[in-house]
Amino acid sequence: MERLVISGETPLQGGIDVHGAKNSSLPLLAATVLCHGQTALHNCPELSDVAAACEILSYLGCQVEREGRTVLVDATNVTGGAVPDSLMREMRSSIVFLGAIAARVGHADISFPGGCELGPRPIDLHLRALRKLGLEIREDRGSLECTVSGRMKGANITLSFPSVGATENILLAAATADGTTVINNAAQEPEIADLADFLNRCGADVRGAGEGVITIRGVERLESCEHTVIPDRIVAATYLCCGAATGGDVEVRKVNTAHLAGILPIFEEMGCQVKTSNDSVRLIAPKGRLKSVRDVRTMPYPGFPTDAQAPIMAVAALADGTSVFVENIFESRYKHAAELARMGARIKLEGRVALVEGVPKLYGAQVMATDLRGGAALVAAGLAAEGQTVIQDIKHIDRGYERIEEALRPLGANIHREL
Ligand code: EPZ
């Protein structure tokens, strides 16, 4: 089993490019199912979740090939509508393929994405919305048999929670529906706007993406196009956390600074200097100890993103004072706390609240990545800790970070992967 071995206490210095967004690439790859011809997705990161999405596309009959950071998908001859359970389980967000497959071929046979490290991953909002769009869904012992005769039908949908995945599923199902669809209380994450930009480039008519109400006027057919995936705002935040935790001076490049607006003030509150230019952000950690953060409440975009909660907690673990975290998005997203505690962090969990009492120093230890962002938090903590940290189960980290050890080494990180 692969593991990361880190020797800490080296302040990271220098600049690092940020790769394309995992959480944009996945729905974009699902959207290619709707397009006739060969789509080119540029700046598509080399991640295991992206590879899993490409496997699903191939299974459906698409021609898929990767040329460096460009993924080419030709969905002209999509025939299949079934995705095997093994592939569905490989990636939580595989559910976002449902709307696109059903809209393209008129049926879809997939399985429930099981619960995962963040707690149950219900899909009730997805299914209720797709049923309103005319998809007949039969749930049978964990599998979903879906059919629609002819095109989906436009509908007026109000989401009880601005679910990212459900908003994406509706966009994909409604783009070629007969009639107009309105999504009220839609997710406003940048990845939604990126998906809408892609669909419009393929001939769709989507307006209002990035706001609370999105209107989709269905069109008969989508053609393929070229599209560049937006930068990964969570990877950018993670690299900045590594800079802050090690008392370093790190610049993340090729980012969209507007997408980081909910995160950068937290670094400033901790005493870091943050300088943004058009596509980069430089963070200079304070000479002395970091300051604690009064409260970090995860919220839907443009609030503080839940995906940055774990990496920021690793930084707060070293701050002078107690920081309060409230995880409002997922039921169980503090599994990294126990692993950070093995390194000397003092964290008290009470339901959705985590009280992080900062300590002057963390110590290297044997730890396990519990999930994608929790694993990234352990990397940040290991880079700051005295001594050696060994992180097991790093397949979680590889789902969302392109060869993280190779990315961080040019900044002076003493980190390598052991087989
Ligand atoms: C997306 O997950 C991201 N994944 C997550 O990133 C991210 O944390 C999340 O959005 C929130 O921003 C991808 O884009 C691939 P949601 P998603 O639907 O779509 C509940 C990472 O680390 N809910 O907005 O699954 C759900 O249980 C990952 O990169 C329902 O109750 O998130 C959760 O509590 C982790 N019913 C909340 O809503 C539903 O039908 C937010 O879920 C759907 C969701």
XYZ file of C-alpha atoms and ligand atoms in Angstrom:
463
model
C 0.000 0.000 0.000
C 1.495 3.355 -1.028
C 2.243 5.929 1.661
C 3.650 9.438 1.952
C 6.703 10.009 4.152
C 7.232 13.597 5.317
C 9.978 15.237 7.375
C 8.588 18.476 8.704
C 9.598 21.922 9.935
C 10.851 23.307 6.609
C 9.097 26.607 5.777
C 7.787 26.285 2.207
C 8.989 28.979 -0.178
C 8.157 29.660 -3.819
C 5.466 29.457 -6.484
C 3.273 26.531 -7.557
C 0.832 26.092 -10.421
C -2.664 24.869 -9.546
C -4.229 22.197 -11.748
C -7.771 22.091 -13.129
C -10.712 21.536 -10.795
C -11.708 17.949 -9.999
C -15.227 19.099 -9.089
C -15.621 20.789 -12.455
C -13.959 18.064 -14.554
C -16.343 15.364 -13.303
C -19.650 17.019 -14.312
C -18.013 18.255 -17.535
C -17.049 14.686 -18.426
C -20.635 13.604 -17.716
C -21.850 16.434 -19.989
C -19.838 15.084 -22.935
C -22.370 12.225 -23.113
C -24.860 14.767 -24.466
C -22.574 16.014 -27.253
C -22.361 14.757 -30.817
C -18.770 14.767 -32.062
C -15.429 14.984 -30.272
C -15.212 17.217 -27.200
C -11.835 18.475 -25.965
C -11.536 19.252 -22.248
C -8.292 21.147 -21.550
C -6.673 21.586 -18.107
C -8.314 18.327 -17.025
C -6.347 17.090 -13.991
C -4.748 13.634 -13.856
C -6.650 12.260 -10.840
C -8.076 8.854 -10.003
C -11.628 10.258 -9.860
C -11.176 11.685 -13.372
C -9.847 8.321 -14.553
C -12.942 6.650 -13.059
C -15.211 9.082 -14.920
C -13.374 8.288 -18.169
C -13.889 4.579 -17.486
C -17.636 5.173 -17.190
C -17.622 7.061 -20.501
C -15.782 4.231 -22.242
C -18.218 1.714 -20.786
C -21.081 3.729 -22.293
C -19.519 3.492 -25.746
C -17.655 6.804 -25.925
C -14.190 7.055 -27.454
C -12.002 8.522 -24.702
C -8.329 9.443 -24.890
C -6.008 11.625 -22.877
C -3.280 13.811 -24.387
C -1.442 15.287 -21.401
C -3.907 17.517 -19.605
C -6.443 17.352 -22.452
C -9.148 14.678 -22.440
C -10.844 13.978 -25.779
C -14.317 12.386 -25.675
C -16.301 11.344 -28.755
C -19.848 10.447 -27.692
C -21.269 10.191 -31.212
C -21.989 6.489 -30.799
C -23.144 6.348 -27.207
C -25.191 3.185 -26.965
C -25.200 2.091 -23.360
C -27.192 3.403 -20.441
C -25.934 1.020 -17.773
C -23.023 1.701 -15.427
C -21.763 -1.292 -13.419
C -21.854 -1.097 -9.638
C -18.081 -1.395 -9.414
C -17.639 1.786 -11.447
C -20.439 3.614 -9.620
C -18.798 2.857 -6.288
C -15.368 3.997 -7.415
C -16.485 7.619 -7.328
C -19.159 9.221 -5.170
C -20.185 11.754 -7.721
C -20.946 9.146 -10.405
C -24.612 9.945 -9.729
C -24.122 13.105 -11.812
C -23.983 10.879 -14.921
C -27.637 9.913 -14.463
C -29.246 13.014 -15.967
C -26.924 13.071 -18.961
C -27.238 9.349 -19.782
C -31.037 9.344 -19.485
C -31.339 12.506 -21.591
C -29.104 11.061 -24.310
C -30.262 7.426 -24.613
C -33.661 7.460 -22.861
C -32.734 5.012 -20.121
C -30.160 4.517 -17.384
C -29.343 1.631 -15.069
C -27.046 2.663 -12.264
C -26.584 1.868 -8.584
C -26.803 4.075 -5.525
C -23.488 5.755 -4.708
C -22.955 4.182 -1.236
C -22.310 6.149 1.946
C -18.753 7.376 2.333
C -16.286 8.925 4.702
C -18.339 12.130 4.984
C -21.443 10.356 6.210
C -24.439 9.187 4.160
C -24.523 10.586 0.639
C -28.274 10.769 -0.043
C -29.500 11.480 -3.558
C -33.139 12.308 -2.754
C -32.810 15.823 -4.192
C -31.402 14.395 -7.442
C -34.178 11.819 -7.826
C -37.049 14.162 -6.930
C -35.854 16.716 -9.490
C -35.244 14.159 -12.259
C -38.730 12.700 -11.697
C -40.145 16.214 -12.157
C -38.288 16.346 -15.477
C -40.126 13.210 -16.568
C -37.636 10.473 -15.694
C -39.318 7.322 -14.372
C -37.083 5.908 -11.641
C -37.536 2.466 -10.098
C -35.441 1.919 -6.969
C -34.721 -1.718 -6.283
C -32.277 -2.888 -3.596
C -29.693 -0.214 -4.234
C -30.069 0.015 -7.970
C -31.919 2.592 -10.063
C -33.728 1.614 -13.270
C -34.599 4.796 -15.122
C -36.510 5.405 -18.332
C -37.981 8.356 -20.186
C -40.016 8.105 -23.382
C -38.790 10.740 -25.800
C -37.245 13.911 -24.391
C -37.231 15.080 -20.772
C -39.882 17.687 -20.043
C -38.954 21.161 -18.748
C -40.147 21.821 -15.170
C -40.039 24.366 -12.359
C -37.824 22.900 -9.599
C -37.066 24.241 -6.145
C -34.197 22.587 -4.266
C -34.678 22.369 -0.476
C -30.880 22.649 -0.218
C -28.553 24.204 -2.858
C -27.024 20.816 -3.642
C -24.078 21.037 -6.073
C -24.608 17.572 -7.517
C -28.372 17.897 -7.819
C -27.995 21.266 -9.584
C -25.540 19.667 -12.012
C -27.814 16.676 -12.623
C -30.753 18.970 -13.404
C -28.628 21.099 -15.778
C -27.543 17.973 -17.668
C -31.049 16.518 -17.872
C -32.719 19.837 -18.795
C -30.251 21.066 -21.449
C -31.963 18.993 -24.195
C -35.426 18.776 -22.596
C -38.631 19.790 -24.336
C -39.465 23.149 -22.763
C -37.987 25.409 -20.104
C -36.634 24.401 -16.705
C -36.143 26.784 -13.803
C -33.996 25.783 -10.817
C -34.784 27.764 -7.672
C -32.289 27.696 -4.790
C -29.633 26.381 -7.181
C -26.052 25.822 -6.014
C -23.839 28.821 -6.875
C -20.415 27.161 -6.792
C -17.997 28.205 -9.609
C -18.154 24.654 -10.938
C -21.839 25.215 -11.778
C -20.998 28.278 -13.906
C -18.194 26.320 -15.570
C -20.650 23.549 -16.514
C -23.164 26.100 -17.833
C -20.437 27.798 -19.900
C -19.570 24.426 -21.417
C -23.197 23.548 -22.197
C -23.818 26.953 -23.807
C -20.692 26.514 -25.909
C -22.235 23.234 -27.126
C -25.446 25.019 -28.149
C -27.488 24.933 -24.931
C -29.374 27.932 -23.509
C -28.553 28.211 -19.789
C -28.888 31.539 -17.987
C -28.250 32.598 -14.393
C -25.643 29.966 -13.475
C -23.727 31.144 -10.413
C -26.859 32.786 -9.050
C -29.722 31.275 -7.040
C -32.098 30.905 -9.995
C -31.020 29.186 -13.215
C -33.198 29.055 -16.364
C -32.572 26.378 -18.999
C -34.387 26.555 -22.309
C -34.155 23.023 -23.757
C -32.644 22.560 -27.226
C -32.905 19.521 -29.485
C -29.230 18.675 -29.865
C -25.812 19.600 -28.468
C -22.654 19.620 -30.563
C -19.178 19.018 -29.172
C -16.813 21.885 -28.319
C -13.461 22.754 -26.751
C -13.418 23.896 -23.130
C -10.813 24.700 -20.496
C -11.586 23.518 -16.972
C -11.437 26.225 -14.265
C -8.632 26.029 -11.683
C -9.144 23.959 -8.543
C -9.905 26.429 -5.739
C -9.611 23.752 -3.028
C -6.194 22.572 -4.213
C -5.111 26.244 -4.229
C -6.390 26.645 -0.652
C -4.608 23.452 0.392
C -1.250 24.636 -0.937
C -1.743 27.960 0.887
C -2.471 25.978 4.072
C 0.861 24.199 3.642
C 2.555 27.605 3.379
C 0.764 28.972 6.442
C 1.341 25.853 8.582
C 5.097 25.815 7.882
C 5.613 29.561 8.421
C 6.468 29.934 4.765
C 5.948 32.221 1.777
C 3.961 30.486 -0.984
C 2.422 31.770 -4.197
C -0.267 29.732 -5.948
C -0.459 30.478 -9.689
C -3.040 29.930 -12.463
C -5.910 30.401 -10.000
C -9.139 32.372 -10.210
C -8.746 34.656 -7.195
C -12.495 35.437 -7.098
C -13.156 31.758 -6.320
C -11.010 32.065 -3.175
C -12.922 35.034 -1.711
C -14.530 32.883 0.984
C -11.212 31.439 2.112
C -8.541 34.180 2.000
C -9.972 36.244 4.917
C -9.400 33.231 7.212
C -5.675 33.305 6.434
C -5.588 37.056 7.117
C -7.405 36.547 10.434
C -4.661 34.058 11.342
C -2.054 36.764 10.788
C -0.901 35.869 7.264
C -0.228 38.509 4.635
C -2.265 37.698 1.507
C -1.467 39.413 -1.798
C -3.618 38.694 -4.865
C -2.790 39.585 -8.454
C -4.799 38.682 -11.555
C -4.240 34.911 -11.502
C -2.134 34.270 -8.410
C -2.257 34.563 -4.639
C 0.803 34.928 -2.418
C 0.616 34.044 1.272
C 3.319 35.111 3.719
C 2.975 33.502 7.136
C 3.605 35.641 10.247
C 7.078 35.545 11.828
C 5.672 34.346 15.157
C 2.733 32.041 15.829
C -0.452 32.116 13.825
C -3.526 33.582 15.498
C -6.631 31.473 16.120
C -9.808 31.997 14.076
C -12.920 33.099 15.952
C -15.152 30.862 13.901
C -15.018 28.923 10.638
C -18.548 28.064 9.457
C -18.795 25.983 6.279
C -21.523 27.269 3.966
C -22.671 26.910 0.373
C -20.746 29.151 -2.059
C -19.825 32.008 -1.753
C -19.431 31.102 1.939
C -16.442 29.237 3.361
C -16.243 25.896 1.471
C -16.598 22.635 3.377
C -13.775 21.133 1.296
C -11.283 23.594 2.825
C -12.364 22.837 6.408
C -9.883 20.023 7.053
C -6.776 21.719 5.578
C -7.575 24.944 7.475
C -8.018 22.911 10.677
C -4.468 21.626 10.294
C -3.288 25.256 10.289
C -5.535 26.241 13.213
C -4.066 23.323 15.207
C -0.855 25.370 15.465
C -2.437 28.764 16.192
C -2.155 30.694 19.447
C -5.651 30.300 20.921
C -8.793 28.293 20.271
C -10.544 28.241 16.872
C -14.188 27.207 16.492
C -15.282 25.201 13.442
C -18.914 24.546 12.486
C -19.423 21.993 9.694
C -22.839 22.828 8.260
C -22.680 20.869 5.006
C -21.782 17.253 5.808
C -22.880 15.121 8.714
C -19.556 13.576 9.527
C -16.587 15.509 8.213
C -14.224 15.544 11.216
C -12.569 12.118 10.828
C -9.226 13.881 10.310
C -9.412 15.276 13.885
C -8.412 11.940 15.462
C -5.452 11.658 13.084
C -4.339 15.229 13.813
C -4.637 14.401 17.535
C -2.073 11.607 17.047
C 0.302 14.424 16.015
C -0.429 16.399 19.174
C -3.350 18.525 18.039
C -5.944 19.351 20.693
C -9.386 19.087 19.100
C -12.724 18.586 20.883
C -15.685 17.484 18.785
C -19.292 18.209 19.731
C -21.595 17.238 16.839
C -21.106 19.747 14.043
C -18.736 21.848 16.191
C -14.993 21.318 16.548
C -13.014 23.290 19.122
C -9.364 23.457 18.088
C -7.042 24.575 20.893
C -3.817 25.555 19.161
C -0.510 24.047 20.320
C 3.012 25.448 19.748
C 4.183 22.329 17.927
C 2.897 19.185 16.206
C 4.918 15.950 16.171
C 5.356 13.503 13.307
C 3.369 10.271 13.637
C 1.914 7.288 11.754
C -1.467 8.504 10.469
C -4.177 7.424 8.011
C -5.914 9.486 5.339
C -9.612 9.097 6.171
C -10.911 10.948 3.099
C -9.679 13.253 0.361
C -9.469 16.579 2.212
C -8.691 14.972 5.571
C -5.674 13.369 3.916
C -4.600 16.746 2.534
C -4.853 18.186 6.054
C -2.409 15.522 7.275
C 0.061 16.552 4.560
C -0.097 20.177 5.756
C 0.299 19.049 9.379
C 3.166 16.689 8.533
C 5.050 19.460 6.714
C 4.822 21.593 9.878
C 5.456 18.853 12.448
C 8.741 18.055 14.195
C 10.055 14.706 12.961
C 8.715 12.205 10.486
C 5.071 11.658 9.517
C 3.938 8.613 7.551
C 0.508 8.870 5.914
C -1.162 5.587 4.906
C -4.167 5.068 2.607
C -3.119 7.900 0.339
C -5.417 6.697 -2.460
C -7.884 9.161 -0.930
C -5.463 12.028 -1.555
C -4.774 10.919 -5.124
C -8.497 11.302 -5.877
C -8.165 15.092 -5.766
C -4.474 16.087 -5.819
C -2.197 15.447 -8.774
C 0.957 13.751 -7.380
C 0.913 16.012 -4.312
C 4.463 15.075 -3.295
C 5.872 16.148 -6.677
C 3.876 19.387 -6.537
C 5.180 20.374 -3.086
C 8.845 19.302 -3.343
C 9.877 22.399 -5.433
C 8.698 24.515 -2.490
C 11.259 22.801 -0.262
C 8.946 20.145 1.144
C 10.733 17.037 2.345
C 8.099 14.557 1.139
C 8.196 11.379 -0.904
C 5.966 8.465 -1.834
C 6.897 4.940 -0.757
C 5.395 1.874 -2.371
C -19.978 18.312 -4.202
O -20.485 17.145 -3.596
C -18.466 18.135 -4.211
N -18.121 16.961 -5.009
C -17.960 17.959 -2.785
O -16.539 17.862 -2.840
C -18.350 19.198 -1.982
O -17.949 19.017 -0.641
C -19.864 19.407 -2.045
O -20.287 19.483 -3.433
C -20.305 20.672 -1.338
O -19.666 21.768 -1.908
C -18.095 17.073 -6.357
O -18.402 18.114 -6.917
C -17.679 15.857 -7.124
P -24.016 18.422 -2.251
P -22.085 16.844 -3.627
O -25.007 17.687 -3.079
O -22.644 17.278 -4.910
C -26.855 16.701 1.145
C -14.425 16.971 -2.373
O -13.786 16.864 -1.317
N -27.640 16.130 0.048
O -23.936 19.908 -2.369
O -22.280 15.450 -3.176
C -25.529 15.991 1.296
O -25.672 14.821 2.079
C -15.899 16.655 -2.401
O -13.947 17.354 -3.472
C -28.872 15.552 0.326
O -29.302 15.504 1.460
O -22.559 17.835 -2.470
C -24.670 17.012 1.983
O -24.929 16.977 3.376
C -16.412 16.164 -1.058
N -29.590 15.004 -0.701
C -25.187 18.337 1.400
O -26.484 18.052 0.848
C -29.140 15.031 -2.003
O -29.861 14.538 -2.902
C -24.283 18.897 0.300
O -24.261 17.972 -0.726
C -27.889 15.632 -2.257
C -27.155 16.180 -1.228
